[in-house]
CSV table of C-alpha atoms in Angstrom, one decimal:
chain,number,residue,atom,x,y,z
U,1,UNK,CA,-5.3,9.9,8.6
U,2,UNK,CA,-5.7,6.1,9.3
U,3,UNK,CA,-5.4,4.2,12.7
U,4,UNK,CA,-4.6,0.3,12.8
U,5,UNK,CA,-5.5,-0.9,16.5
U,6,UNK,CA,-4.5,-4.2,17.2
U,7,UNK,CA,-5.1,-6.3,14.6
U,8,UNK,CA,-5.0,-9.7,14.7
U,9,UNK,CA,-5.9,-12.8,12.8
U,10,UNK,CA,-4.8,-16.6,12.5
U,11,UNK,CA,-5.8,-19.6,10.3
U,12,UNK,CA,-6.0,-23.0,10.8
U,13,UNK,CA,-3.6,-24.6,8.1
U,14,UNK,CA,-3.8,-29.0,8.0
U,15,UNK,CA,-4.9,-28.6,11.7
U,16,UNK,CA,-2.6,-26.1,13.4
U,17,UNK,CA,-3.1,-22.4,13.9
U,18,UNK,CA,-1.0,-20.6,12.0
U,19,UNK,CA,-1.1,-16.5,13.1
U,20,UNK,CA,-0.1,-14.0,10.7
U,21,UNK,CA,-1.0,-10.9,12.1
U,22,UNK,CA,-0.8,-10.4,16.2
U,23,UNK,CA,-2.0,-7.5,17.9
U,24,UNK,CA,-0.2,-5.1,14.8
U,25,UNK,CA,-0.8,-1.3,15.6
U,26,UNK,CA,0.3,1.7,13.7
U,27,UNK,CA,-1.1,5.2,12.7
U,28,UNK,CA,0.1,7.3,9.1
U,29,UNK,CA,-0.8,11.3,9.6
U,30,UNK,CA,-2.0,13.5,6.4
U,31,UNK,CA,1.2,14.1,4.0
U,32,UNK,CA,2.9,11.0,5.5
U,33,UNK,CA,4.2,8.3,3.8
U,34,UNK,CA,4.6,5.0,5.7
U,35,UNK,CA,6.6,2.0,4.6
U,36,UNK,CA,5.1,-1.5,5.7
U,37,UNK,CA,7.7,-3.7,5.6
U,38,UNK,CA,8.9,-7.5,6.4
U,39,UNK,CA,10.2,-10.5,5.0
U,40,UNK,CA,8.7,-12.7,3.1
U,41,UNK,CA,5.7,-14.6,5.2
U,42,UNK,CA,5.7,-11.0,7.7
U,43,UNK,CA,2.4,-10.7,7.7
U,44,UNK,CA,2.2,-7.8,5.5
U,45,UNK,CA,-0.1,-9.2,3.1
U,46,UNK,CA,-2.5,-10.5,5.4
U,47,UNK,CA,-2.4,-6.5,7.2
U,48,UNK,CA,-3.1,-5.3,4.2
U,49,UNK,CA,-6.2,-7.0,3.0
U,50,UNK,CA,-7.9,-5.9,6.5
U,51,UNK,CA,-6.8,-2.6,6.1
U,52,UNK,CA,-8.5,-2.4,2.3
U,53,UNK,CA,-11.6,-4.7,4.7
U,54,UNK,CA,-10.9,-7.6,1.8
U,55,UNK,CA,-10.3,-9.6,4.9
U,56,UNK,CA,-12.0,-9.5,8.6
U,57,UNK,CA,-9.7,-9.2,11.2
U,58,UNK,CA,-10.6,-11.7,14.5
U,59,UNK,CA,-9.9,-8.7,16.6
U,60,UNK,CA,-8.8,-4.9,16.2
U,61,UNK,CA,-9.6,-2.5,13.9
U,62,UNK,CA,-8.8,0.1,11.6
U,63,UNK,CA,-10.5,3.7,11.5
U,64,UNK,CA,-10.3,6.4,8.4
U,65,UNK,CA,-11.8,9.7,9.6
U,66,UNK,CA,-14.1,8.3,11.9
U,67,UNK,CA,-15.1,5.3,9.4
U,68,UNK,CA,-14.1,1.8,11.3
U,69,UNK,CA,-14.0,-1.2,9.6
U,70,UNK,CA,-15.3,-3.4,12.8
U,71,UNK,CA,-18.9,-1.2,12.0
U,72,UNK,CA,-18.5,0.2,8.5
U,73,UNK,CA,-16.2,-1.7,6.2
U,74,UNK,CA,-17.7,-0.9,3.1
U,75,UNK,CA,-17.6,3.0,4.3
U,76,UNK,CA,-13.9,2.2,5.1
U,77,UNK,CA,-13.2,1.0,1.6
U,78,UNK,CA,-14.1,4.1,-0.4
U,79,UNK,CA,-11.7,6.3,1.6
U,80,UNK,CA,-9.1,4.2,-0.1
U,81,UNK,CA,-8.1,3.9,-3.4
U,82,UNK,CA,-5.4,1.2,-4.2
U,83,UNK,CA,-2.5,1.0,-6.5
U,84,UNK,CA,-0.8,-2.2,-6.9
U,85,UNK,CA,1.6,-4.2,-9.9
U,86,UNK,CA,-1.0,-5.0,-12.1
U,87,UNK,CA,-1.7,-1.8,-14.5
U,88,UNK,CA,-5.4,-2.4,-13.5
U,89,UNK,CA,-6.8,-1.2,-17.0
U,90,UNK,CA,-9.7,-2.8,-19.4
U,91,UNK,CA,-8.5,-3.2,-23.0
U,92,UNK,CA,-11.9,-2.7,-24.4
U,93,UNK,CA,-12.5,0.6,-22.9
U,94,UNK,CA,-11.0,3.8,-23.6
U,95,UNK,CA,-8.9,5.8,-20.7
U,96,UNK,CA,-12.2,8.3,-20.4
U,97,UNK,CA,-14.4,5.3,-20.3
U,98,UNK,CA,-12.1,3.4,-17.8
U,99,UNK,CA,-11.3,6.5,-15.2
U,100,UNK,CA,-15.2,7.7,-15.6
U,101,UNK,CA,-16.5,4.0,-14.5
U,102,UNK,CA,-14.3,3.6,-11.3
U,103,UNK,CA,-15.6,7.4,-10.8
U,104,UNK,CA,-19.0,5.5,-10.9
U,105,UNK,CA,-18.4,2.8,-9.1
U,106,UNK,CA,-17.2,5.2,-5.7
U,107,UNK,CA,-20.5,7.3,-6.8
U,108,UNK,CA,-19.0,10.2,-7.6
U,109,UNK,CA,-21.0,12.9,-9.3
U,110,UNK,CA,-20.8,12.5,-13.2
U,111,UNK,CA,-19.9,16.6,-13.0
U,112,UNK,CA,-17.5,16.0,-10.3
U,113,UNK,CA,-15.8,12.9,-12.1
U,114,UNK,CA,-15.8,15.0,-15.7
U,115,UNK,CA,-13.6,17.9,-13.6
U,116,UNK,CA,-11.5,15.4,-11.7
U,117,UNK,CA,-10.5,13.3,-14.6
U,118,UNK,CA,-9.2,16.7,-16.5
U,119,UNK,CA,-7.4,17.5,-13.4
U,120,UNK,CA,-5.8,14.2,-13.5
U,121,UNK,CA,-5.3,14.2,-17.2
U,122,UNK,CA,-2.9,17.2,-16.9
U,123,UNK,CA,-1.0,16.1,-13.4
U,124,UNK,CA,-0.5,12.6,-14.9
U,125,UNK,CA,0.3,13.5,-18.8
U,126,UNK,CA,-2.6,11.4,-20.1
U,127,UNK,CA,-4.9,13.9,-22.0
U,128,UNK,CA,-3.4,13.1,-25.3
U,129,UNK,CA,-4.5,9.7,-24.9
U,130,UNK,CA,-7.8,9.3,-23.0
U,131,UNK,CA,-10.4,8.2,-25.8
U,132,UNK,CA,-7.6,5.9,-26.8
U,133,UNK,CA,-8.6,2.4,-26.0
U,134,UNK,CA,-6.7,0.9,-22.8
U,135,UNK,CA,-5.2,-1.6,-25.3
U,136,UNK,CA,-3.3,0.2,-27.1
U,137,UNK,CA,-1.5,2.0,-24.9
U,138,UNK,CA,2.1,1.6,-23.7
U,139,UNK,CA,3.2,0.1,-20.6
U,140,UNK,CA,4.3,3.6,-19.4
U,141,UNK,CA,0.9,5.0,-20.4
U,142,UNK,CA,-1.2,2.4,-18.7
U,143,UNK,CA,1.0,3.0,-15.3
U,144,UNK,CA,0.0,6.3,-15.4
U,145,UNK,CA,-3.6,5.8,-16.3
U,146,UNK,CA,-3.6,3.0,-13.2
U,147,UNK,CA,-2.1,5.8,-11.2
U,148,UNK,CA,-4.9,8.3,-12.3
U,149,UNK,CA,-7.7,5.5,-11.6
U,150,UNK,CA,-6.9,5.3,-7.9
U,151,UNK,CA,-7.6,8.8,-7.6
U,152,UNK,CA,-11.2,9.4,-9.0
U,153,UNK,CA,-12.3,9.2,-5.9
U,154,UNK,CA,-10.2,11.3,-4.2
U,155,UNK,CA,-9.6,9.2,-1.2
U,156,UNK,CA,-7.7,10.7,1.4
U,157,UNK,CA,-5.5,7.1,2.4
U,158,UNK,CA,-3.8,5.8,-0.7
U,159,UNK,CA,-2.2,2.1,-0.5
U,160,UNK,CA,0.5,1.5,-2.7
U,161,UNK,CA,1.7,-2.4,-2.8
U,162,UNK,CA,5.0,-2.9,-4.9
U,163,UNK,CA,3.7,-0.3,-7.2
U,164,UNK,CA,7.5,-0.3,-9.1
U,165,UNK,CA,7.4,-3.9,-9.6
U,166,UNK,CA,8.4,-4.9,-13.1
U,167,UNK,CA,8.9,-1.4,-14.4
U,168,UNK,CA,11.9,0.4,-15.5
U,169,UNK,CA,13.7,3.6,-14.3
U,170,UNK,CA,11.3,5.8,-16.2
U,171,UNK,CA,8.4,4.4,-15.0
U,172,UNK,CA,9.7,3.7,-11.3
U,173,UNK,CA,10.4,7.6,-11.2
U,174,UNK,CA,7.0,8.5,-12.4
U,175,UNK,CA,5.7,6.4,-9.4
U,176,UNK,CA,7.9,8.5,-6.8
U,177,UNK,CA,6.7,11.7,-8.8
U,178,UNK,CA,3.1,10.0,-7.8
U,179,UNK,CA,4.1,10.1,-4.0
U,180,UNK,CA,5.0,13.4,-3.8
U,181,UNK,CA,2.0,14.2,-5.8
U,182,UNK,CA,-0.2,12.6,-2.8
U,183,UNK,CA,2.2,14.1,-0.4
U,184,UNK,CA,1.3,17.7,-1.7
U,185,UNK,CA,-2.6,17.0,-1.7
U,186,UNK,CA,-2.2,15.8,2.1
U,187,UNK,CA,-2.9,12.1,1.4
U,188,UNK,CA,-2.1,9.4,4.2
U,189,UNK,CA,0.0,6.6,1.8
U,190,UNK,CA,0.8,3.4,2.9
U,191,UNK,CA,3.7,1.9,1.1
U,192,UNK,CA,4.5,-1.8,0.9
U,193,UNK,CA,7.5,-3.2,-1.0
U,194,UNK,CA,10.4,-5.3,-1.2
U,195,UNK,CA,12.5,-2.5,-2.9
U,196,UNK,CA,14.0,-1.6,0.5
U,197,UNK,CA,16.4,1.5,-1.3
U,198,UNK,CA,13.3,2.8,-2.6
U,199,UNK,CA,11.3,2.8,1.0
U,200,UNK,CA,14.7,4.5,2.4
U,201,UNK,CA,14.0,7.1,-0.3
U,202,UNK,CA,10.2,8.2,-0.1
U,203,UNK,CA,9.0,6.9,3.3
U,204,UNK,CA,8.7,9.3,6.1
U,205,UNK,CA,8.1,6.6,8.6
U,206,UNK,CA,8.7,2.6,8.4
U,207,UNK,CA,7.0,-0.6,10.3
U,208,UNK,CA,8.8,-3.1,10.2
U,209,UNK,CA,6.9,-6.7,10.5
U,210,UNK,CA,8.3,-10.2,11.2
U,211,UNK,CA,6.5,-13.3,12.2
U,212,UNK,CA,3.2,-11.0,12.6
U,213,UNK,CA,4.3,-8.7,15.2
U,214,UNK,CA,5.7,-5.1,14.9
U,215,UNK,CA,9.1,-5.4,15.5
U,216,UNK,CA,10.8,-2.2,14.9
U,217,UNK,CA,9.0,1.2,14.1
U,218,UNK,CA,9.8,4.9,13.5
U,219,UNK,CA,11.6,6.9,11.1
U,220,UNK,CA,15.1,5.8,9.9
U,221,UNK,CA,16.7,7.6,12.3
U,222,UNK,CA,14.5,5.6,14.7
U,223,UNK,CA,15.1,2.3,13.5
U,224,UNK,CA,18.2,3.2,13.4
U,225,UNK,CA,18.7,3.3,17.0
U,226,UNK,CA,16.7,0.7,17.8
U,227,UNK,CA,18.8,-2.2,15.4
U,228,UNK,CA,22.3,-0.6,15.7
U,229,UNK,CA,22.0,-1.0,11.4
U,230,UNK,CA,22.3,1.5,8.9
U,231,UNK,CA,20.3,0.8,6.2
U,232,UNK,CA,16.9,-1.3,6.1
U,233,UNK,CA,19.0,-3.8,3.9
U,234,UNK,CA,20.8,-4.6,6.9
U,235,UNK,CA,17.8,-4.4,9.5
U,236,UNK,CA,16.2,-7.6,7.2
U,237,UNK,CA,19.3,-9.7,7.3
U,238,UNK,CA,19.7,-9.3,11.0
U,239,UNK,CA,16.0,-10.9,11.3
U,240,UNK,CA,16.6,-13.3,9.1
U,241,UNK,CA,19.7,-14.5,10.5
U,242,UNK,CA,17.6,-15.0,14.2
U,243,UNK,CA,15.1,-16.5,12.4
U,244,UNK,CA,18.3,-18.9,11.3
U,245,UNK,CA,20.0,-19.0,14.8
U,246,UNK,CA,16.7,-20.1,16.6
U,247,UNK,CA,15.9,-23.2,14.0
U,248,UNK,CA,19.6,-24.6,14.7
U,249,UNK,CA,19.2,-24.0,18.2
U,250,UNK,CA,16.2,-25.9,18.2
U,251,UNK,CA,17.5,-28.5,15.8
U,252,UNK,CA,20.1,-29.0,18.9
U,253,UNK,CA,17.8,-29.4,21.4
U,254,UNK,CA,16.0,-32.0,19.7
């Protein structure tokens, strides 16, 4: 499981203070995936990178079974492992080289990492391929080596940033077959995109960020309520549109 309390931060941009993130809050339980979502300039980014401790928060925190990140953010860090739209591999290695490094680098037991990465190479369809070198493999087959890296470790929170960016409807299913495969081994997943038909399809629960702040959160049904919309499409436009409202509003006033 993983708690966000309250996190906040702000930068100063030509002089002013610009705050991305204020006071955001959220929790995703074991087997849960949760969709992190917002326009453009949300503040999803910025959450993201202090959730993965890439970026220290001025206040709040976020906590992975017991493991905080305002008193152990390097401890935080290897109870996550990250998949985002780059495929993540090294052409000059080969898959077994590549998956048995990042095993390394989260100091995983060579005998550990050997029976992990067979695991993996049967879940993920990669064994006929792993002392091929990352080069020349296909797109599809370095998507699913990515997907095997992030597991080495076995961390039990897995972040997935628009991990269907760029690829096709093969290779976007493999990545909801990936979800479910997290879902199965009781991994907390933390799901941002901008494909809002795909959140609608694998998340469990959605936040819903704009300007910085939470505004809406819960499952569909939830959110839902809350917006009078029916789909997450919809829930967007309707910020957007007061985002629209209040700049001609003030553009009246002055």
């Amino acid at each position: 499981m993983i708690v966000v309390s309250e996190l906040r931060k702000q930068f100063s941009v030509r002089g002013n203070t610009l705050v991305a993130v204020n006071g955001v809050s959220f929790a995703v339980g074991n087997s849960e995936v949760y969709g992190l979502l917002g326009p453009n300039g949300a503040g999803k980014t910025t959450t993201l990178r202090m959730v993965m401790g890439l970026t220290e928060p001025d206040s709040g925190w976020v906590e992975i079974g017991g493991t905080r990140t305002d008193t152990d953010a390097t401890g935080i860090r290897h109870q996550l492992g990250l998949i985002s739209t780059n495929d993540g591999v090294y052409p000059w290695l080969s898959v077994r080289e590549m998956l048995m490094y990042f095993a390394d680098l989260y100091a995983v037991e060579p005998k550990i990492a050997e029976s992990r990465l067979e695991e993996l190479a049967e879940l993920l369809a990669i064994g006929s391929f792993l002392d091929q070198r990352c080069s020349t493999l296909s797109t599809g087959q370095k998507q699913r080596v990515t997907l095997a890296r992030g597991l080495m470790h076995d961390p039990p929170v897995m972040l997935l940033d628009e991990p269907t960016r760029g690829l096709d409807v093969v290779g976007s299913q493999t990545v909801f077959q990936f979800i479910e495969l997290l879902k199965a081994r009781g991994k907390s997943v933390l799901l941002s995109t901008h494909r809002l038909d795909e959140a609608e399809r694998v998340c469990d629960r959605f936040g819903l960020l704009h300007h910085g702040t939470m505004r809406y959160e819960g499952t569909l049904g939830d959110l839902r309520e809350q917006t009078g919309k029916t789909h997450l499409v919809d829930m967007f436009i309707e910020l957007i549109r007061e985002d629209r409202v209040g700049q001609t509003t003030l553009g009246k006033s002055d």
